[in-house]
């Protein structure tokens, strides 16, 4: 087996030369035992050969890397869930603990089906967290409380199980407790909770009314706050637009008699800025900015450039979006709209 350094050197030569066919042939024909797997995946990813990296990960049994690449680079949650179905239950459950939140958010139906098949029935038993019999929901909650701090998705999976006919029913008290934890930690969007609860034959609207009312109030409060901020932004934008039009279409008289920098009487040559400040030519900075206004304007210009650069980084956008829980996913979309991620000027016509 080649050392990690040898594997990195060879694959970097292929990637630097853009020799895709030779690289692909090497990976297809060379036994995995003859190169370092982790290094090969790392080099291929760094060169943006994500398809080859995922294929190597699948071939050598590094399923964590395969799922990570599939989710982060190809955003194909449904295919990832289908792949997890093909794994041994213990292996699929272990990966679910790490990637369950992203899968639940983007492929909820397929993920819920996988959870029912794999996690709550067999993985906890296999991994040492003794899952109680289906009707002993109290002990199921004990498992969630004990293991939940390590992975909050356990509560989501517990709600799915308790709401299903397979749980045996009569778990209203436990469902309400799970909902309280989901609400406190903002683990699931409201619509996904409703979709999960509709499978229960015993839960009624009255049973979950406090949860629904709290979620509705939070949404209303968030909406009112957003409306207030939006109104302020529109007012400020309108004011600035009027000021720009005025500067472009009307003559501006400069009547200042003293320099705003040194305080002495102005004499020729003097420099006048549209912001209304005037200076001696020797009191003006070499960068041509107004000393009084630049301290406030430069951070805003820097922030604008930073947001424009961030808006062009599509990969970070999806990572940021997947990192949100519940309604924070919608807030993430709003944040990136503010950055200009969806402006026409930012869109590649070939995409």
CSV table of N, CA, C and O in Angstrom, one decimal, residues 64-153:
chain,number,residue,atom,x,y,z
A,64,UNK,N,-19.5,7.6,5.5
A,64,UNK,CA,-19.6,8.9,6.0
A,64,UNK,C,-19.2,10.0,5.0
A,64,UNK,O,-19.9,11.0,4.7
A,65,UNK,N,-18.0,9.8,4.4
A,65,UNK,CA,-17.6,10.7,3.3
A,65,UNK,C,-18.5,10.7,2.1
A,65,UNK,O,-18.7,11.8,1.5
A,66,UNK,N,-19.0,9.5,1.7
A,66,UNK,CA,-19.9,9.5,0.6
A,66,UNK,C,-21.1,10.3,0.8
A,66,UNK,O,-21.5,11.1,0.0
A,67,UNK,N,-21.7,10.1,2.0
A,67,UNK,CA,-23.0,10.9,2.3
A,67,UNK,C,-22.7,12.4,2.4
A,67,UNK,O,-23.4,13.2,1.9
A,68,UNK,N,-21.5,12.7,3.0
A,68,UNK,CA,-21.2,14.1,3.2
A,68,UNK,C,-21.0,14.8,1.8
A,68,UNK,O,-21.6,15.9,1.6
A,69,UNK,N,-20.3,14.2,0.9
A,69,UNK,CA,-20.1,14.7,-0.4
A,69,UNK,C,-21.4,14.8,-1.2
A,69,UNK,O,-21.7,15.8,-1.8
A,70,UNK,N,-22.2,13.8,-1.1
A,70,UNK,CA,-23.5,13.8,-1.8
A,70,UNK,C,-24.4,14.9,-1.3
A,70,UNK,O,-25.1,15.6,-2.1
A,71,UNK,N,-24.4,15.2,0.0
A,71,UNK,CA,-25.2,16.3,0.6
A,71,UNK,C,-24.7,17.7,0.3
A,71,UNK,O,-25.4,18.6,-0.1
A,72,UNK,N,-23.3,17.8,0.5
A,72,UNK,CA,-22.7,19.1,0.4
A,72,UNK,C,-22.5,19.6,-1.0
A,72,UNK,O,-22.7,20.8,-1.3
A,73,UNK,N,-22.2,18.7,-1.9
A,73,UNK,CA,-21.8,19.0,-3.2
A,73,UNK,C,-22.9,18.8,-4.2
A,73,UNK,O,-23.1,19.6,-5.2
A,74,UNK,N,-23.7,17.7,-4.1
A,74,UNK,CA,-24.7,17.4,-5.1
A,74,UNK,C,-26.1,17.7,-4.6
A,74,UNK,O,-27.1,17.7,-5.4
A,75,UNK,N,-26.3,18.0,-3.3
A,75,UNK,CA,-27.6,18.4,-2.7
A,75,UNK,C,-28.7,17.4,-3.1
A,75,UNK,O,-29.8,17.8,-3.3
A,76,UNK,N,-28.3,16.1,-3.2
A,76,UNK,CA,-29.3,15.1,-3.6
A,76,UNK,C,-29.7,14.3,-2.4
A,76,UNK,O,-29.2,13.2,-2.2
A,77,UNK,N,-30.7,14.9,-1.7
A,77,UNK,CA,-31.1,14.2,-0.4
A,77,UNK,C,-31.8,12.9,-0.6
A,77,UNK,O,-31.6,11.9,0.1
A,78,UNK,N,-32.7,12.9,-1.6
A,78,UNK,CA,-33.5,11.7,-1.9
A,78,UNK,C,-32.6,10.5,-2.2
A,78,UNK,O,-32.8,9.4,-1.8
A,79,UNK,N,-31.6,10.8,-3.1
A,79,UNK,CA,-30.7,9.7,-3.5
A,79,UNK,C,-29.9,9.2,-2.3
A,79,UNK,O,-29.5,8.0,-2.2
A,80,UNK,N,-29.5,10.2,-1.4
A,80,UNK,CA,-28.7,9.8,-0.3
A,80,UNK,C,-29.5,8.9,0.7
A,80,UNK,O,-29.0,7.9,1.2
A,81,UNK,N,-30.8,9.3,0.9
A,81,UNK,CA,-31.7,8.4,1.7
A,81,UNK,C,-31.8,7.0,1.1
A,81,UNK,O,-31.7,6.0,1.8
A,82,UNK,N,-32.0,7.0,-0.2
A,82,UNK,CA,-32.0,5.7,-0.9
A,82,UNK,C,-30.8,4.8,-0.7
A,82,UNK,O,-30.8,3.6,-0.5
A,83,UNK,N,-29.6,5.5,-0.7
A,83,UNK,CA,-28.3,4.8,-0.5
A,83,UNK,C,-28.3,4.3,1.0
A,83,UNK,O,-27.8,3.2,1.2
A,84,UNK,N,-28.8,5.1,1.9
A,84,UNK,CA,-28.7,4.7,3.3
A,84,UNK,C,-29.6,3.4,3.5
A,84,UNK,O,-29.3,2.6,4.4
A,85,UNK,N,-30.7,3.3,2.7
A,85,UNK,CA,-31.5,2.1,2.8
A,85,UNK,C,-30.7,0.8,2.5
A,85,UNK,O,-31.1,-0.3,3.0
A,86,UNK,N,-29.7,1.0,1.7
A,86,UNK,CA,-28.9,-0.2,1.2
A,86,UNK,C,-27.9,-0.6,2.3
A,86,UNK,O,-27.3,-1.7,2.1
A,87,UNK,N,-27.6,0.2,3.3
A,87,UNK,CA,-26.6,-0.1,4.2
A,87,UNK,C,-27.1,-0.9,5.4
A,87,UNK,O,-28.3,-1.0,5.6
A,88,UNK,N,-26.2,-1.6,6.1
A,88,UNK,CA,-26.7,-2.3,7.3
A,88,UNK,C,-27.4,-1.3,8.3
A,88,UNK,O,-27.0,-0.1,8.3
A,89,UNK,N,-28.3,-1.7,9.0
A,89,UNK,CA,-29.1,-0.8,9.8
A,89,UNK,C,-28.3,0.0,10.8
A,89,UNK,O,-28.5,1.2,11.1
A,90,UNK,N,-27.3,-0.7,11.5
A,90,UNK,CA,-26.5,0.0,12.4
A,90,UNK,C,-25.7,1.1,11.8
A,90,UNK,O,-25.5,2.2,12.3
A,91,UNK,N,-25.1,0.8,10.6
A,91,UNK,CA,-24.3,1.8,9.8
A,91,UNK,C,-25.2,3.0,9.4
A,91,UNK,O,-24.8,4.2,9.5
A,92,UNK,N,-26.4,2.7,8.9
A,92,UNK,CA,-27.3,3.7,8.4
A,92,UNK,C,-27.7,4.6,9.6
A,92,UNK,O,-27.8,5.8,9.5
A,93,UNK,N,-28.0,4.0,10.7
A,93,UNK,CA,-28.4,4.7,11.9
A,93,UNK,C,-27.3,5.7,12.4
A,93,UNK,O,-27.6,6.8,12.8
A,94,UNK,N,-26.1,5.2,12.4
A,94,UNK,CA,-25.0,6.0,12.8
A,94,UNK,C,-24.8,7.3,12.0
A,94,UNK,O,-24.6,8.4,12.5
A,95,UNK,N,-25.0,7.1,10.7
A,95,UNK,CA,-24.9,8.3,9.8
A,95,UNK,C,-26.1,9.2,9.9
A,95,UNK,O,-26.0,10.4,9.8
A,96,UNK,N,-27.3,8.6,10.2
A,96,UNK,CA,-28.5,9.4,10.5
A,96,UNK,C,-28.3,10.3,11.7
A,96,UNK,O,-28.8,11.4,11.7
A,97,UNK,N,-27.5,9.9,12.7
A,97,UNK,CA,-27.3,10.7,13.8
A,97,UNK,C,-26.5,11.9,13.4
A,97,UNK,O,-26.7,13.0,14.0
A,98,UNK,N,-25.7,11.9,12.4
A,98,UNK,CA,-24.8,13.0,12.0
A,98,UNK,C,-25.5,13.9,11.0
A,98,UNK,O,-25.4,15.1,11.0
A,99,UNK,N,-26.3,13.2,10.1
A,99,UNK,CA,-26.8,14.0,8.9
A,99,UNK,C,-28.4,14.0,8.9
A,99,UNK,O,-28.9,14.5,7.9
A,100,UNK,N,-29.0,13.5,10.0
A,100,UNK,CA,-30.4,13.4,10.0
A,100,UNK,C,-31.1,14.7,9.8
A,100,UNK,O,-32.2,14.8,9.2
A,101,UNK,N,-30.6,15.8,10.4
A,101,UNK,CA,-31.3,17.1,10.4
A,101,UNK,C,-31.4,17.6,8.9
A,101,UNK,O,-32.5,18.0,8.5
A,102,UNK,N,-30.3,17.5,8.2
A,102,UNK,CA,-30.3,18.0,6.8
A,102,UNK,C,-31.3,17.2,5.9
A,102,UNK,O,-32.0,17.7,5.1
A,103,UNK,N,-31.2,15.9,6.2
A,103,UNK,CA,-32.1,15.0,5.4
A,103,UNK,C,-33.5,15.2,5.7
A,103,UNK,O,-34.4,15.2,4.8
A,104,UNK,N,-33.8,15.4,7.0
A,104,UNK,CA,-35.2,15.6,7.4
A,104,UNK,C,-35.8,16.9,6.8
A,104,UNK,O,-36.9,17.0,6.5
A,105,UNK,N,-34.9,17.9,6.7
A,105,UNK,CA,-35.3,19.2,6.2
A,105,UNK,C,-35.6,19.1,4.7
A,105,UNK,O,-36.5,19.8,4.2
A,106,UNK,N,-34.8,18.4,3.9
A,106,UNK,CA,-34.9,18.5,2.5
A,106,UNK,C,-35.6,17.3,1.8
A,106,UNK,O,-36.0,17.3,0.7
A,107,UNK,N,-35.7,16.2,2.6
A,107,UNK,CA,-36.4,15.0,2.1
A,107,UNK,C,-37.1,14.3,3.2
A,107,UNK,O,-36.8,13.2,3.7
A,108,UNK,N,-38.1,15.1,3.8
A,108,UNK,CA,-38.8,14.6,5.0
A,108,UNK,C,-39.5,13.3,4.9
A,108,UNK,O,-39.3,12.4,5.8
A,109,UNK,N,-40.2,13.0,3.9
A,109,UNK,CA,-41.0,11.8,3.8
A,109,UNK,C,-40.1,10.6,3.7
A,109,UNK,O,-40.3,9.6,4.4
A,110,UNK,N,-39.0,10.7,2.8
A,110,UNK,CA,-38.1,9.6,2.7
A,110,UNK,C,-37.3,9.3,4.0
A,110,UNK,O,-37.1,8.2,4.3
A,111,UNK,N,-36.9,10.4,4.6
A,111,UNK,CA,-36.2,10.3,5.9
A,111,UNK,C,-37.0,9.7,7.0
A,111,UNK,O,-36.5,8.8,7.7
A,112,UNK,N,-38.2,10.1,7.1
A,112,UNK,CA,-39.1,9.5,8.1
A,112,UNK,C,-39.3,8.0,7.9
A,112,UNK,O,-39.3,7.3,8.9
A,113,UNK,N,-39.5,7.6,6.7
A,113,UNK,CA,-39.6,6.2,6.4
A,113,UNK,C,-38.3,5.5,6.8
A,113,UNK,O,-38.4,4.4,7.3
A,114,UNK,N,-37.2,6.1,6.5
A,114,UNK,CA,-35.9,5.4,6.9
A,114,UNK,C,-35.8,5.3,8.4
A,114,UNK,O,-35.3,4.3,8.9
A,115,UNK,N,-36.2,6.4,9.1
A,115,UNK,CA,-36.1,6.4,10.5
A,115,UNK,C,-36.9,5.3,11.1
A,115,UNK,O,-36.5,4.6,12.0
A,116,UNK,N,-38.1,5.2,10.6
A,116,UNK,CA,-39.0,4.1,11.1
A,116,UNK,C,-38.4,2.7,10.9
A,116,UNK,O,-38.5,1.8,11.7
A,117,UNK,N,-37.8,2.6,9.8
A,117,UNK,CA,-37.3,1.3,9.4
A,117,UNK,C,-36.0,0.9,10.2
A,117,UNK,O,-35.8,-0.2,10.6
A,118,UNK,N,-35.2,2.0,10.4
A,118,UNK,CA,-33.8,1.7,10.9
A,118,UNK,C,-33.7,2.1,12.4
A,118,UNK,O,-33.3,1.3,13.2
A,119,UNK,N,-33.9,3.4,12.7
A,119,UNK,CA,-33.4,3.9,13.9
A,119,UNK,C,-34.1,3.4,15.2
A,119,UNK,O,-33.5,2.8,16.1
A,120,UNK,N,-35.3,3.8,15.3
A,120,UNK,CA,-36.0,3.6,16.6
A,120,UNK,C,-36.2,2.1,16.9
A,120,UNK,O,-36.4,1.8,18.1
A,121,UNK,N,-36.2,1.2,15.9
A,121,UNK,CA,-36.4,-0.2,16.2
A,121,UNK,C,-35.2,-1.0,16.4
A,121,UNK,O,-35.2,-2.0,17.1
A,122,UNK,N,-34.1,-0.6,15.7
A,122,UNK,CA,-32.9,-1.5,15.8
A,122,UNK,C,-31.6,-0.9,16.2
A,122,UNK,O,-30.9,-1.4,17.0
A,123,UNK,N,-31.4,0.4,15.8
A,123,UNK,CA,-30.1,1.0,16.1
A,123,UNK,C,-29.9,1.2,17.5
A,123,UNK,O,-28.8,0.9,18.1
A,124,UNK,N,-30.9,1.7,18.3
A,124,UNK,CA,-30.7,1.9,19.7
A,124,UNK,C,-30.3,0.6,20.4
A,124,UNK,O,-29.5,0.6,21.3
A,125,UNK,N,-31.0,-0.4,20.0
A,125,UNK,CA,-30.7,-1.8,20.6
A,125,UNK,C,-29.3,-2.2,20.3
A,125,UNK,O,-28.6,-2.7,21.1
A,126,UNK,N,-28.9,-2.0,19.0
A,126,UNK,CA,-27.6,-2.5,18.6
A,126,UNK,C,-26.5,-1.7,19.2
A,126,UNK,O,-25.4,-2.2,19.5
A,127,UNK,N,-26.7,-0.3,19.5
A,127,UNK,CA,-25.7,0.5,20.0
A,127,UNK,C,-25.6,0.6,21.5
A,127,UNK,O,-24.8,1.3,22.0
A,128,UNK,N,-26.5,-0.1,22.2
A,128,UNK,CA,-26.4,-0.1,23.6
A,128,UNK,C,-27.4,0.8,24.3
A,128,UNK,O,-27.5,0.7,25.5
A,129,UNK,N,-28.1,1.7,23.6
A,129,UNK,CA,-29.1,2.5,24.2
A,129,UNK,C,-30.4,1.7,24.2
A,129,UNK,O,-31.0,1.6,23.1
A,130,UNK,N,-30.7,1.0,25.2
A,130,UNK,CA,-31.8,0.0,25.2
A,130,UNK,C,-33.1,0.7,24.9
A,130,UNK,O,-33.7,1.4,25.8
A,131,UNK,N,-33.6,0.5,23.8
A,131,UNK,CA,-35.0,1.0,23.4
A,131,UNK,C,-36.0,0.1,24.0
A,131,UNK,O,-36.0,-1.1,23.9
A,132,UNK,N,-37.0,0.7,24.7
A,132,UNK,CA,-38.0,-0.1,25.3
A,132,UNK,C,-39.0,-0.7,24.3
A,132,UNK,O,-39.0,-0.3,23.1
A,133,UNK,N,-39.9,-1.6,24.7
A,133,UNK,CA,-40.9,-2.1,23.8
A,133,UNK,C,-41.7,-0.9,23.3
A,133,UNK,O,-41.8,0.1,23.9
A,134,UNK,N,-42.4,-1.2,22.1
A,134,UNK,CA,-43.1,-0.1,21.4
A,134,UNK,C,-44.1,0.7,22.3
A,134,UNK,O,-44.2,1.9,22.2
A,135,UNK,N,-44.8,0.0,23.2
A,135,UNK,CA,-45.8,0.6,24.0
A,135,UNK,C,-45.2,1.3,25.3
A,135,UNK,O,-45.9,2.1,26.0
A,136,UNK,N,-43.9,1.1,25.6
A,136,UNK,CA,-43.3,1.7,26.7
A,136,UNK,C,-42.7,3.0,26.3
A,136,UNK,O,-41.5,3.2,26.3
A,137,UNK,N,-43.5,4.0,26.0
A,137,UNK,CA,-43.1,5.3,25.5
A,137,UNK,C,-42.3,6.1,26.6
A,137,UNK,O,-41.4,6.9,26.2
A,138,UNK,N,-42.6,5.9,27.8
A,138,UNK,CA,-41.8,6.6,28.9
A,138,UNK,C,-40.3,6.3,28.8
A,138,UNK,O,-39.5,7.2,28.9
A,139,UNK,N,-40.0,5.0,28.6
A,139,UNK,CA,-38.6,4.7,28.5
A,139,UNK,C,-38.0,5.2,27.2
A,139,UNK,O,-36.8,5.5,27.1
A,140,UNK,N,-38.8,5.3,26.2
A,140,UNK,CA,-38.3,5.9,24.9
A,140,UNK,C,-37.9,7.4,25.2
A,140,UNK,O,-36.8,7.8,24.7
A,141,UNK,N,-38.7,8.1,25.9
A,141,UNK,CA,-38.3,9.5,26.3
A,141,UNK,C,-37.1,9.6,27.1
A,141,UNK,O,-36.3,10.5,27.0
A,142,UNK,N,-36.9,8.6,28.0
A,142,UNK,CA,-35.7,8.5,28.8
A,142,UNK,C,-34.5,8.4,27.9
A,142,UNK,O,-33.4,9.0,28.2
A,143,UNK,N,-34.6,7.6,26.8
A,143,UNK,CA,-33.5,7.4,25.9
A,143,UNK,C,-33.2,8.8,25.2
A,143,UNK,O,-32.0,9.2,25.1
A,144,UNK,N,-34.2,9.5,24.8
A,144,UNK,CA,-34.1,10.8,24.2
A,144,UNK,C,-33.4,11.8,25.1
A,144,UNK,O,-32.5,12.6,24.7
A,145,UNK,N,-33.8,11.8,26.4
A,145,UNK,CA,-33.2,12.7,27.4
A,145,UNK,C,-31.8,12.4,27.6
A,145,UNK,O,-30.9,13.3,27.8
A,146,UNK,N,-31.4,11.1,27.6
A,146,UNK,CA,-30.1,10.7,27.9
A,146,UNK,C,-29.1,10.9,26.7
A,146,UNK,O,-28.0,11.4,26.9
A,147,UNK,N,-29.6,10.6,25.5
A,147,UNK,CA,-28.8,10.7,24.3
A,147,UNK,C,-29.0,11.9,23.5
A,147,UNK,O,-28.2,12.3,22.6
A,148,UNK,N,-30.1,12.6,23.8
A,148,UNK,CA,-30.5,13.8,23.0
A,148,UNK,C,-29.5,14.9,23.0
A,148,UNK,O,-29.3,15.6,22.0
A,149,UNK,N,-28.8,15.2,24.1
A,149,UNK,CA,-27.8,16.3,24.1
A,149,UNK,C,-26.7,16.1,23.1
A,149,UNK,O,-26.2,17.1,22.5
A,150,UNK,N,-26.4,14.9,22.8
A,150,UNK,CA,-25.4,14.6,21.7
A,150,UNK,C,-26.0,14.8,20.3
A,150,UNK,O,-25.2,15.1,19.4
A,151,UNK,N,-27.3,14.5,20.2
A,151,UNK,CA,-27.9,14.7,18.8
A,151,UNK,C,-29.4,15.0,19.0
A,151,UNK,O,-30.1,14.1,19.4
A,152,UNK,N,-29.8,16.2,18.7
A,152,UNK,CA,-31.1,16.6,19.0
A,152,UNK,C,-32.1,15.9,18.0
A,152,UNK,O,-33.3,15.9,18.3
A,153,UNK,N,-31.6,15.4,16.9
A,153,UNK,CA,-32.5,14.7,16.0
A,153,UNK,C,-33.3,13.5,16.6
A,153,UNK,O,-34.3,13.0,16.0
